[in-house]
Amino acid sequence: MPTSALRFAIGDDDFLLDGEPFRILSGALHYFRVHPDQWADRIVKAREMGLNTIETYVAWNAHSPRPDAFETEGRLDLGRFLDTVAAHGMYAIVRPGPYICAEWDNGGLPAWLFERSGTGIRDSEPTYLAAVEDYYGHLAPILAPRQIDRGGPIILMQVENEYGAYGQDKEYLRKLTELNRRIGITVPLITVDQPIDEMLELGSLPELHKTGSFGSRVGERLDILRRYQPTGPLMCSEFWIGWFDSWGGHHHTTSADEAARNLEELLARGASVNIYMFHGGTNFGFTNGANDKGVYAPIVTGYDYDAPLDEAGNPTDKYWALRDVLAKYAGLDSAGGPDEAPGPRRAEPPAVGFDATVPLWQVLDVLGTPSVHEQPPTADELGHYRGFMLYRTEIAYRGAAILRFEEVRDRAQVFLDRGAVGVLARDHHDRVLALPAGDGASRVLEVLVEDQGRVDYGRRIGEPKGLIGPATLGGAPLAGWRVQPLELDDIEPVAAALREAATGLEGEAPELVVGPAFARAVFDLEETAADLFLDTSQWGKGVAWLNGFCLGRYWSRGPQRTLYVPGPLLREQGNELIVLELHAAADAQVRFTTSLSLGHTEV
Ligand code: GLA
């Protein structure tokens, strides 16, 4: 247990803890994806699985939504998280990026960074490096005193993340290494790369200990890693035991037996490991990332990852299979472990109707201030980095007309005089929409654009959102836009409008939710310790909030069918659910299920 100051070092063959060989048996758990009241539960379960270390990334953009902010409250209290790790007798590995990938919005890089043209991305360009330095300045008082040689749990820190898959600016890696040392990081520094020659070559420096990211073909991968890291301990610092899901895809699962066999092979070779993920958690709010390898593919809200603990923190078959392997290396009693029975469960509360709905158009004035522009600006140009933008202009045309945008990022709902006329989707490469025949009269064109999550891997990191480039109608540029970013960080103003609308209805529940609209439901619970799973399978596409907390996005496209509601968010009386439905609900009822429903798997 890390109570007194110890030295952690890299020896000729092993990691050394106060001079003694030490094997790292770690599991990934991102504090920012789990309710803070549940951190301890997950950490204890990691220890009971046979792990001795918890690894976390740091998501810079979560802490710094604006350049002048560095937030460390609640789910972002990294210091408290590391103290909880230590309090349960575990060590910690911290991977602060600055780029983290992680299926997280923009791979963790704040979108505001790229407002100034010419700002570097993951290289030694001065404006970028100055911002990184500022970020590390905020991390210093949290991380430096919590290193093992100062009595804390941190044994390793990582520099960048799979840099060999992206860049070749060794000066950048040198600057990051110096920066770590300058803020007082004394523990060994590692890099992680996929075991591919070029990546291992480009992604590190001689003074950084190289580790690998992979989930199969263990022997072959360790051999490749060994060629680039000829001495010292071998480590798979991202041992992929599952995978993430994207909207429109299937829910990924992998074999528990195979994961256990691969882990056995890794440990039998004497390697150290970080299981990615031990517990994935949830992309609450608008925090999910996306991939784009030719087709834009946003990540779903759940980050279950088919991990040993599921999205709700319950041990899965994989937990027990991996525990069996770890038991002999960790000296565990093979019959022990957490209760086989899943955590507290409740009978789901009865379905409730919505008690009010208000069209989005009616609450625009509480969602921010519009501004006027000749050409449609991007969301980023207005300093708005997540969620929705509303663009409005007036048009008049006769007969058929084609509306065209250079690009929509990422999904645009088009309205004429508030009537829906179509959707343009980035993942379909949609750019044009045929409008219903016009009669020459002036009509209000409104385009509601959703940023579905910034790309987290590859060259598209840092790209702006909203409407991109000129908009034209029948080839002529559309000018005179009124543009409003929708401020949804605080849902209370919308909640207040809904409460007022509910009073007007005097208990008569609306039977239809016609989007885009907000809807509200209220329910009581007999016990509040247990989690709930909001069943979104009858709704279209939107976002849900519970007691003011944004649970994330839902979408009939799937695969995900439920939104996870952590028990600590709930209360006995007057739980308030608010939904922004963009299209329509097939059933205007709020239902909960007793377990996660992450959707169909590949057959
Ligand atoms: C890479 C990255 C991680 C994560 C995984 C896939 O290894 O380093 O952040 O994106 O891929 O889950």
XYZ file of C-alpha atoms and ligand atoms in Angstrom:
615
model
C 0.000 0.000 0.000
C 1.493 3.349 -1.011
C 1.661 5.133 2.337
C 5.310 6.056 2.733
C 7.671 7.373 0.081
C 9.137 4.624 -2.080
C 11.219 4.650 -5.218
C 9.877 3.249 -8.446
C 12.388 2.605 -11.221
C 13.048 0.700 -14.397
C 15.661 -2.011 -13.861
C 17.577 -4.126 -16.383
C 14.819 -6.725 -16.454
C 11.944 -5.519 -14.273
C 10.171 -2.544 -12.829
C 11.695 -2.012 -9.386
C 9.683 -0.973 -6.355
C 12.179 0.123 -3.729
C 14.739 -2.061 -5.438
C 12.564 -5.186 -5.642
C 11.165 -6.571 -8.912
C 7.536 -5.516 -9.334
C 5.035 -6.606 -11.945
C 2.381 -4.042 -12.851
C -1.091 -5.599 -13.036
C -3.141 -2.579 -13.988
C -6.650 -1.815 -15.177
C -7.851 1.280 -17.050
C -10.576 3.335 -15.369
C -11.196 6.906 -16.540
C -12.358 9.018 -13.584
C -14.189 11.388 -15.978
C -16.416 8.547 -17.244
C -17.647 7.398 -13.822
C -19.716 9.158 -11.135
C -17.269 10.081 -8.327
C -19.380 8.326 -5.680
C -18.765 5.101 -7.619
C -14.979 5.391 -7.981
C -14.255 3.462 -4.777
C -16.591 0.613 -5.746
C -14.838 0.172 -9.116
C -11.347 0.420 -7.581
C -12.140 -2.186 -4.913
C -13.444 -4.513 -7.613
C -10.185 -4.016 -9.552
C -8.175 -5.017 -6.495
C -10.418 -8.031 -5.955
C -9.817 -9.097 -9.555
C -6.103 -9.282 -8.757
C -4.938 -5.902 -10.049
C -2.467 -3.737 -8.138
C -2.675 -0.541 -10.212
C -5.297 1.758 -11.777
C -4.484 3.599 -14.982
C -6.261 6.735 -16.117
C -5.974 9.231 -18.925
C -6.499 12.927 -18.176
C -8.966 14.591 -20.574
C -7.607 18.125 -21.007
C -10.742 19.422 -22.763
C -12.985 18.163 -19.943
C -10.982 20.213 -17.432
C -10.604 23.208 -19.753
C -13.859 23.950 -21.573
C -12.491 27.511 -22.022
C -8.885 28.706 -22.252
C -9.102 30.467 -18.884
C -10.681 27.535 -17.011
C -9.308 24.463 -15.292
C -12.156 22.657 -13.541
C -11.564 20.008 -10.887
C -14.991 19.565 -9.346
C -17.006 16.341 -9.020
C -16.222 13.894 -11.813
C -13.161 15.991 -12.696
C -11.535 15.821 -9.261
C -8.410 13.996 -10.387
C -6.687 14.551 -7.028
C -9.562 12.942 -5.153
C -9.590 10.068 -7.640
C -5.880 9.385 -7.102
C -6.348 9.619 -3.334
C -9.172 7.059 -3.606
C -6.861 4.775 -5.599
C -4.216 5.103 -2.862
C -6.738 4.647 -0.046
C -7.615 1.238 -1.478
C -4.025 0.100 -1.608
C -3.519 0.541 -5.345
C -0.842 2.268 -7.407
C -1.617 4.618 -10.285
C -0.456 5.251 -13.843
C -1.406 8.650 -15.272
C -1.567 9.414 -18.988
C -2.179 13.157 -19.380
C -1.678 13.220 -23.136
C -1.977 16.033 -24.018
C -3.609 13.921 -26.752
C -5.335 10.801 -25.423
C -7.523 9.379 -28.262
C -9.738 7.253 -25.934
C -12.885 7.600 -28.116
C -13.163 10.975 -26.378
C -14.213 14.249 -28.029
C -11.243 15.592 -30.066
C -8.974 12.985 -28.425
C -8.929 15.237 -25.348
C -7.547 18.341 -27.086
C -9.634 21.461 -26.321
C -11.404 22.729 -29.436
C -10.577 26.345 -28.501
C -6.914 25.558 -29.080
C -7.446 25.615 -32.825
C -9.207 28.961 -33.088
C -5.981 30.617 -34.130
C -4.990 29.450 -37.580
C -1.528 27.957 -37.714
C -1.770 26.452 -34.240
C 0.047 23.153 -34.266
C -1.591 19.866 -33.456
C 0.601 17.363 -31.637
C 3.830 19.018 -32.729
C 6.390 21.534 -31.524
C 4.610 24.612 -32.912
C 4.987 27.363 -30.235
C 1.295 28.367 -29.719
C 0.315 24.749 -29.216
C 3.262 24.088 -26.907
C 2.507 27.186 -24.839
C -1.047 25.923 -24.251
C 0.282 22.470 -23.338
C 2.666 24.091 -20.885
C -0.212 25.942 -19.292
C -2.143 22.648 -19.018
C 0.809 20.929 -17.337
C 1.049 23.903 -15.002
C -2.471 23.068 -13.788
C -1.609 19.378 -13.472
C 1.587 19.968 -11.494
C 0.044 20.552 -8.042
C -2.290 17.582 -8.537
C 0.207 15.057 -9.856
C 3.661 15.946 -8.521
C 2.855 15.493 -4.808
C 0.997 12.252 -5.536
C 4.015 10.440 -6.958
C 5.266 7.360 -5.156
C 8.551 8.962 -4.131
C 6.497 11.580 -2.267
C 4.184 9.062 -0.607
C 1.503 8.998 -3.316
C 0.248 6.242 -5.632
C 1.683 7.348 -9.040
C 4.369 4.976 -10.328
C 4.470 5.859 -14.047
C 3.446 8.685 -16.361
C 2.954 8.488 -20.102
C 4.137 11.001 -22.700
C 1.685 11.605 -25.590
C -0.295 8.600 -26.898
C 0.498 6.310 -29.804
C 2.437 9.213 -31.295
C 4.060 6.891 -33.833
C 0.662 6.469 -35.515
C 0.420 10.236 -36.063
C 3.605 12.270 -36.254
C 7.357 12.272 -36.416
C 8.282 15.436 -34.558
C 10.855 14.148 -32.083
C 11.421 17.709 -30.885
C 7.797 17.698 -29.689
C 8.381 14.505 -27.691
C 11.563 16.033 -26.237
C 9.694 19.190 -25.223
C 6.951 17.125 -23.551
C 9.557 15.078 -21.694
C 11.306 18.231 -20.476
C 7.944 19.683 -19.448
C 7.150 16.630 -17.322
C 10.499 16.957 -15.568
C 10.082 20.716 -15.168
C 6.783 20.373 -13.295
C 8.439 17.928 -10.903
C 7.584 14.537 -12.396
C 10.255 12.166 -11.129
C 8.704 8.746 -11.795
C 9.706 6.881 -15.001
C 8.118 8.119 -18.229
C 6.709 5.706 -20.811
C 5.336 5.875 -24.339
C 2.788 3.526 -25.881
C 2.638 2.469 -29.522
C 1.152 -0.313 -31.570
C 3.822 -2.952 -32.165
C 4.496 -1.968 -35.755
C 8.104 -1.108 -36.653
C 7.458 2.366 -37.962
C 5.219 3.333 -35.041
C 7.635 2.136 -32.381
C 10.418 3.948 -34.200
C 8.571 7.270 -34.495
C 6.586 7.297 -31.256
C 9.318 7.530 -28.647
C 12.749 8.744 -27.560
C 15.705 6.736 -26.212
C 15.129 8.128 -22.706
C 11.450 7.018 -22.616
C 10.475 3.427 -21.849
C 8.541 1.965 -24.784
C 5.420 -0.105 -24.203
C 2.885 -1.655 -26.591
C -0.870 -1.495 -27.273
C -2.461 -4.697 -28.559
C -4.971 -7.396 -27.626
C -3.928 -10.527 -29.485
C -0.932 -12.327 -31.083
C 0.829 -11.666 -27.802
C 4.120 -13.498 -28.388
C 4.729 -11.926 -31.781
C 3.900 -8.433 -30.494
C 6.161 -8.745 -27.453
C 9.008 -9.835 -29.759
C 8.572 -6.728 -31.905
C 8.400 -4.508 -28.810
C 11.604 -6.147 -27.517
C 13.481 -5.090 -30.630
C 12.742 -1.442 -29.843
C 12.998 -1.742 -26.070
C 15.964 -4.117 -25.724
C 16.281 -3.854 -21.938
C 13.947 -3.466 -18.998
C 10.459 -4.782 -18.373
C 8.110 -5.601 -21.223
C 4.714 -3.999 -20.841
C 1.484 -4.080 -22.767
C 0.082 -0.819 -21.512
C -3.131 -1.121 -23.509
C -4.179 -4.730 -23.459
C -7.415 -4.527 -25.475
C -9.895 -6.986 -24.031
C -12.954 -5.475 -25.733
C -13.848 -2.648 -28.086
C -16.010 0.470 -28.428
C -19.269 0.969 -30.356
C -20.299 3.548 -32.958
C -23.822 4.684 -33.838
C -25.147 2.574 -36.671
C -22.768 -0.307 -35.932
C -23.181 -3.375 -33.778
C -22.313 -3.784 -30.113
C -18.817 -5.271 -29.894
C -18.174 -8.246 -27.697
C -15.081 -10.420 -27.489
C -14.553 -13.857 -26.048
C -13.753 -13.951 -22.328
C -11.830 -17.209 -22.781
C -9.674 -15.761 -25.497
C -8.947 -12.649 -23.429
C -7.963 -14.909 -20.531
C -5.693 -17.036 -22.768
C -3.975 -13.929 -24.127
C -3.523 -12.524 -20.621
C -2.031 -15.832 -19.493
C 0.446 -15.740 -22.381
C 1.404 -12.161 -21.591
C 1.960 -12.836 -17.912
C 3.789 -16.115 -18.569
C 6.295 -14.088 -20.614
C 6.932 -11.991 -17.493
C 5.312 -8.878 -18.970
C 3.437 -6.167 -17.090
C -0.047 -5.232 -18.215
C -2.694 -2.529 -18.220
C -6.081 -3.964 -19.155
C -7.877 -1.533 -21.484
C -10.580 -1.106 -20.259
C -11.062 -2.623 -16.813
C -14.228 -0.513 -16.561
C -15.208 1.801 -19.405
C -18.040 3.872 -17.906
C -20.053 6.380 -19.907
C -19.556 9.287 -22.333
C -21.897 11.518 -20.352
C -23.076 14.783 -21.884
C -21.516 15.616 -25.255
C -18.132 14.018 -24.562
C -17.984 11.136 -27.051
C -15.429 11.179 -29.842
C -15.719 9.850 -33.388
C -13.681 8.107 -36.050
C -13.434 9.101 -39.672
C -11.614 6.821 -42.031
C -13.633 8.008 -45.003
C -16.955 7.684 -43.214
C -17.678 9.707 -40.094
C -18.588 7.338 -37.242
C -19.511 8.919 -33.904
C -19.015 6.861 -30.733
C -22.129 5.912 -28.733
C -22.856 7.215 -25.238
C -21.987 4.013 -23.386
C -18.299 3.093 -23.083
C -19.048 -0.383 -21.812
C -16.184 -1.783 -23.929
C -17.278 -5.348 -23.089
C -14.917 -4.865 -20.141
C -14.578 -6.973 -16.953
C -16.950 -4.520 -15.244
C -19.873 -3.515 -17.450
C -21.014 0.077 -17.947
C -22.903 -0.113 -14.628
C -19.895 -1.492 -12.730
C -21.092 -5.078 -12.466
C -18.629 -7.977 -12.909
C -19.119 -9.872 -16.175
C -17.957 -13.335 -17.262
C -14.770 -11.660 -18.441
C -14.142 -10.423 -14.900
C -14.150 -13.967 -13.563
C -12.148 -15.374 -16.485
C -9.415 -12.747 -16.069
C -9.523 -13.110 -12.296
C -8.758 -16.814 -12.645
C -5.600 -15.935 -14.572
C -4.565 -13.065 -12.317
C -5.183 -15.073 -9.130
C -2.017 -17.122 -9.443
C 0.171 -14.122 -10.305
C -1.367 -11.906 -7.633
C -1.529 -14.552 -4.908
C -5.309 -14.283 -4.647
C -7.642 -16.794 -3.100
C -9.259 -18.182 -6.253
C -12.599 -18.607 -4.460
C -12.762 -14.932 -3.387
C -13.779 -11.802 -5.261
C -16.765 -9.525 -5.056
C -20.242 -10.865 -4.614
C -21.239 -12.880 -7.640
C -24.602 -11.203 -7.442
C -24.601 -7.940 -9.356
C -24.693 -4.653 -7.421
C -27.913 -3.274 -5.982
C -30.794 -3.782 -8.387
C -34.322 -2.594 -8.122
C -37.566 -3.488 -9.710
C -37.865 -0.804 -12.348
C -40.200 2.066 -11.495
C -43.509 2.048 -13.377
C -43.662 3.856 -16.719
C -44.649 7.500 -16.467
C -45.984 9.868 -19.073
C -44.387 13.199 -19.884
C -46.150 15.977 -18.017
C -45.252 18.692 -20.506
C -43.551 19.315 -23.800
C -42.406 22.589 -25.321
C -41.186 23.029 -28.875
C -37.527 24.021 -29.141
C -38.648 27.197 -30.956
C -40.504 28.357 -27.851
C -37.481 28.277 -25.549
C -34.827 29.657 -27.880
C -34.631 32.856 -25.871
C -33.417 30.980 -22.756
C -30.803 29.065 -24.760
C -28.476 31.904 -25.700
C -28.171 34.944 -27.872
C -28.183 34.934 -31.666
C -25.751 37.000 -33.693
C -25.931 38.172 -37.288
C -23.473 37.122 -40.001
C -23.220 37.580 -43.743
C -21.939 34.024 -44.214
C -22.692 31.122 -41.849
C -19.881 30.919 -39.266
C -18.706 27.592 -37.863
C -19.625 26.719 -34.286
C -15.968 27.181 -33.369
C -15.896 30.714 -34.772
C -18.620 31.544 -32.238
C -16.706 29.872 -29.413
C -19.233 27.039 -29.157
C -17.602 23.656 -28.891
C -20.289 21.054 -28.323
C -23.926 20.248 -28.945
C -26.153 22.262 -31.239
C -26.213 25.368 -33.427
C -29.258 26.958 -35.037
C -28.778 28.862 -38.330
C -31.580 30.998 -39.715
C -32.055 33.050 -42.876
C -34.892 34.062 -45.189
C -35.296 32.696 -48.698
C -37.738 33.201 -51.565
C -37.837 31.018 -54.681
C -40.243 29.722 -57.311
C -40.647 26.092 -58.246
C -37.937 23.610 -57.393
C -34.804 24.643 -55.531
C -31.730 22.908 -54.258
C -30.135 23.880 -50.996
C -26.410 23.137 -50.866
C -23.744 23.280 -48.180
C -20.030 22.674 -48.552
C -20.244 20.265 -45.652
C -22.348 19.727 -42.530
C -20.662 18.715 -39.313
C -22.265 16.615 -38.384
C -26.014 16.366 -38.869
C -28.319 19.125 -40.074
C -32.108 19.175 -39.754
C -33.609 21.592 -42.232
C -36.881 23.457 -41.587
C -38.959 25.804 -43.735
C -41.294 27.997 -41.715
C -40.701 25.519 -38.867
C -41.837 22.520 -40.910
C -39.240 19.745 -41.244
C -38.028 19.271 -44.822
C -35.089 16.924 -44.430
C -31.826 15.900 -42.834
C -28.278 16.189 -44.165
C -25.935 13.676 -42.546
C -22.169 13.858 -42.677
C -21.844 10.087 -42.515
C -23.905 9.876 -45.709
C -21.769 12.613 -47.301
C -24.996 14.609 -47.783
C -24.488 18.114 -49.125
C -27.673 18.954 -51.042
C -31.366 18.914 -50.280
C -34.296 19.446 -52.675
C -36.754 21.909 -51.125
C -40.524 21.689 -51.678
C -41.719 23.850 -54.561
C -41.760 27.558 -53.720
C -44.246 30.234 -54.837
C -41.945 33.229 -54.623
C -43.041 34.140 -51.086
C -40.426 34.734 -48.417
C -39.891 31.765 -46.111
C -37.790 31.215 -43.006
C -35.077 28.633 -43.495
C -33.707 27.147 -40.272
C -30.921 24.608 -39.982
C -30.380 22.867 -36.650
C -26.887 21.368 -36.669
C -25.645 18.787 -34.181
C -21.949 18.359 -33.450
C -22.032 14.602 -32.889
C -18.542 14.440 -31.381
C -15.126 15.474 -32.627
C -12.873 12.991 -34.353
C -10.357 11.526 -31.880
C -7.914 9.709 -34.145
C -5.928 10.715 -37.215
C -5.678 13.914 -39.224
C -9.169 15.282 -38.591
C -8.492 16.186 -34.965
C -9.182 19.875 -34.396
C -11.582 20.379 -37.305
C -14.391 22.900 -36.776
C -18.096 22.032 -36.454
C -21.401 23.464 -37.671
C -22.081 24.552 -41.265
C -18.878 24.558 -43.271
C -18.229 26.809 -46.244
C -20.752 28.754 -48.291
C -24.435 27.832 -48.392
C -26.237 28.253 -51.695
C -29.806 28.056 -52.993
C -30.100 27.227 -56.671
C -26.410 28.115 -56.968
C -26.759 31.619 -55.451
C -25.029 32.261 -52.106
C -27.320 32.595 -49.102
C -26.470 35.588 -46.953
C -27.834 37.317 -43.857
C -27.710 34.582 -41.247
C -28.894 34.785 -37.670
C -26.959 32.183 -35.760
C -27.560 30.880 -32.265
C -25.398 28.375 -30.409
C -27.715 26.421 -28.076
C -26.415 26.654 -24.526
C -27.374 23.346 -22.941
C -24.729 23.107 -20.204
C -27.312 24.292 -17.715
C -30.725 22.783 -18.475
C -32.471 24.602 -15.620
C -33.924 27.433 -17.769
C -35.564 24.809 -20.015
C -36.720 22.861 -16.956
C -38.352 26.013 -15.593
C -40.219 26.558 -18.879
C -41.400 22.936 -18.825
C -42.584 23.203 -15.214
C -44.615 26.226 -16.145
C -46.069 24.413 -19.160
C -46.950 21.416 -16.926
C -48.885 23.671 -14.560
C -50.896 24.939 -17.520
C -51.813 21.384 -18.514
C -53.145 20.513 -15.026
C -52.066 16.890 -15.098
C -53.151 16.139 -18.630
C -50.217 14.288 -20.171
C -49.231 15.157 -23.727
C -49.594 12.105 -25.926
C -47.186 13.158 -28.632
C -43.645 14.396 -28.594
C -43.148 16.182 -31.897
C -39.567 17.284 -32.280
C -37.600 19.296 -32.028
C -39.057 19.625 -28.542
C -38.210 19.322 -24.897
C -40.316 17.024 -22.716
C -40.392 16.546 -18.970
C -41.382 13.675 -16.678
C -41.298 13.404 -12.891
C -41.112 10.224 -10.834
C -40.557 9.049 -7.257
C -38.534 6.040 -6.108
C -38.746 3.819 -3.070
C -34.999 3.308 -2.790
C -32.334 5.424 -4.352
C -29.095 3.457 -3.957
C -29.476 1.445 -7.134
C -28.875 2.415 -10.735
C -31.548 2.842 -13.400
C -31.432 2.259 -17.139
C -33.506 4.635 -19.220
C -35.160 2.780 -22.081
C -34.827 4.966 -25.178
C -35.894 2.303 -27.670
C -39.206 4.011 -28.460
C -37.729 7.435 -29.022
C -36.091 8.964 -32.101
C -32.916 10.922 -31.553
C -31.981 13.279 -28.781
C -30.415 14.006 -25.442
C -31.590 13.256 -21.874
C -30.970 14.931 -18.521
C -31.765 13.498 -15.091
C -31.973 15.902 -12.156
C -29.968 18.414 -14.161
C -27.214 15.977 -15.165
C -26.758 15.239 -18.856
C -26.893 11.455 -19.329
C -25.889 11.773 -22.981
C -27.302 11.176 -26.432
C -29.739 8.477 -27.531
C -30.638 7.417 -31.062
C -33.008 4.841 -32.508
C -30.229 3.973 -34.960
C -28.603 2.005 -32.145
C -26.992 -0.214 -31.243
C -27.436 1.234 -27.747
C -31.027 1.111 -26.399
C -30.600 2.322 -22.804
C -28.929 5.243 -21.091
C -27.157 4.481 -17.824
C -28.461 6.446 -14.808
C -25.952 6.147 -11.932
C -27.700 5.559 -8.585
C -26.037 8.591 -6.910
C -27.976 10.917 -9.246
C -31.342 9.732 -7.944
C -33.505 10.877 -5.057
C -36.654 9.548 -3.448
C -39.023 12.293 -4.458
C -39.451 14.350 -7.562
C -36.806 12.977 -9.937
C -37.007 15.149 -13.018
C -36.179 13.771 -16.457
C -35.825 16.161 -19.379
C -35.507 15.013 -22.943
C -34.639 16.935 -26.075
C -36.275 14.881 -28.840
C -35.154 16.005 -32.297
C -37.644 13.949 -34.293
C -40.515 12.069 -32.644
C -41.171 9.539 -29.920
C -43.086 6.416 -31.001
C -44.341 6.168 -27.453
C -44.559 9.253 -25.232
C -43.749 7.270 -22.095
C -40.697 7.159 -19.876
C -39.691 3.588 -19.099
C -36.770 2.110 -17.240
C -35.298 -1.351 -17.581
C -33.459 -3.403 -14.973
C -30.318 -3.876 -17.014
C -28.221 -2.383 -19.787
C -29.286 -2.948 -23.351
C -26.302 -2.210 -25.565
C -27.872 -3.603 -28.718
C -27.317 -6.329 -31.255
C -23.963 -8.019 -31.640
C -22.456 -9.134 -34.919
C -23.911 -12.430 -36.053
C -5.668 3.181 -28.883
C -5.687 4.450 -28.037
C -6.742 4.401 -26.957
C -8.054 3.879 -27.494
C -7.837 2.522 -28.123
C -9.090 1.916 -28.709
O -4.928 2.242 -28.314
O -4.427 4.671 -27.460
O -6.894 5.671 -26.434
O -8.528 4.782 -28.436
O -6.940 2.645 -29.182
O -10.067 1.799 -27.769
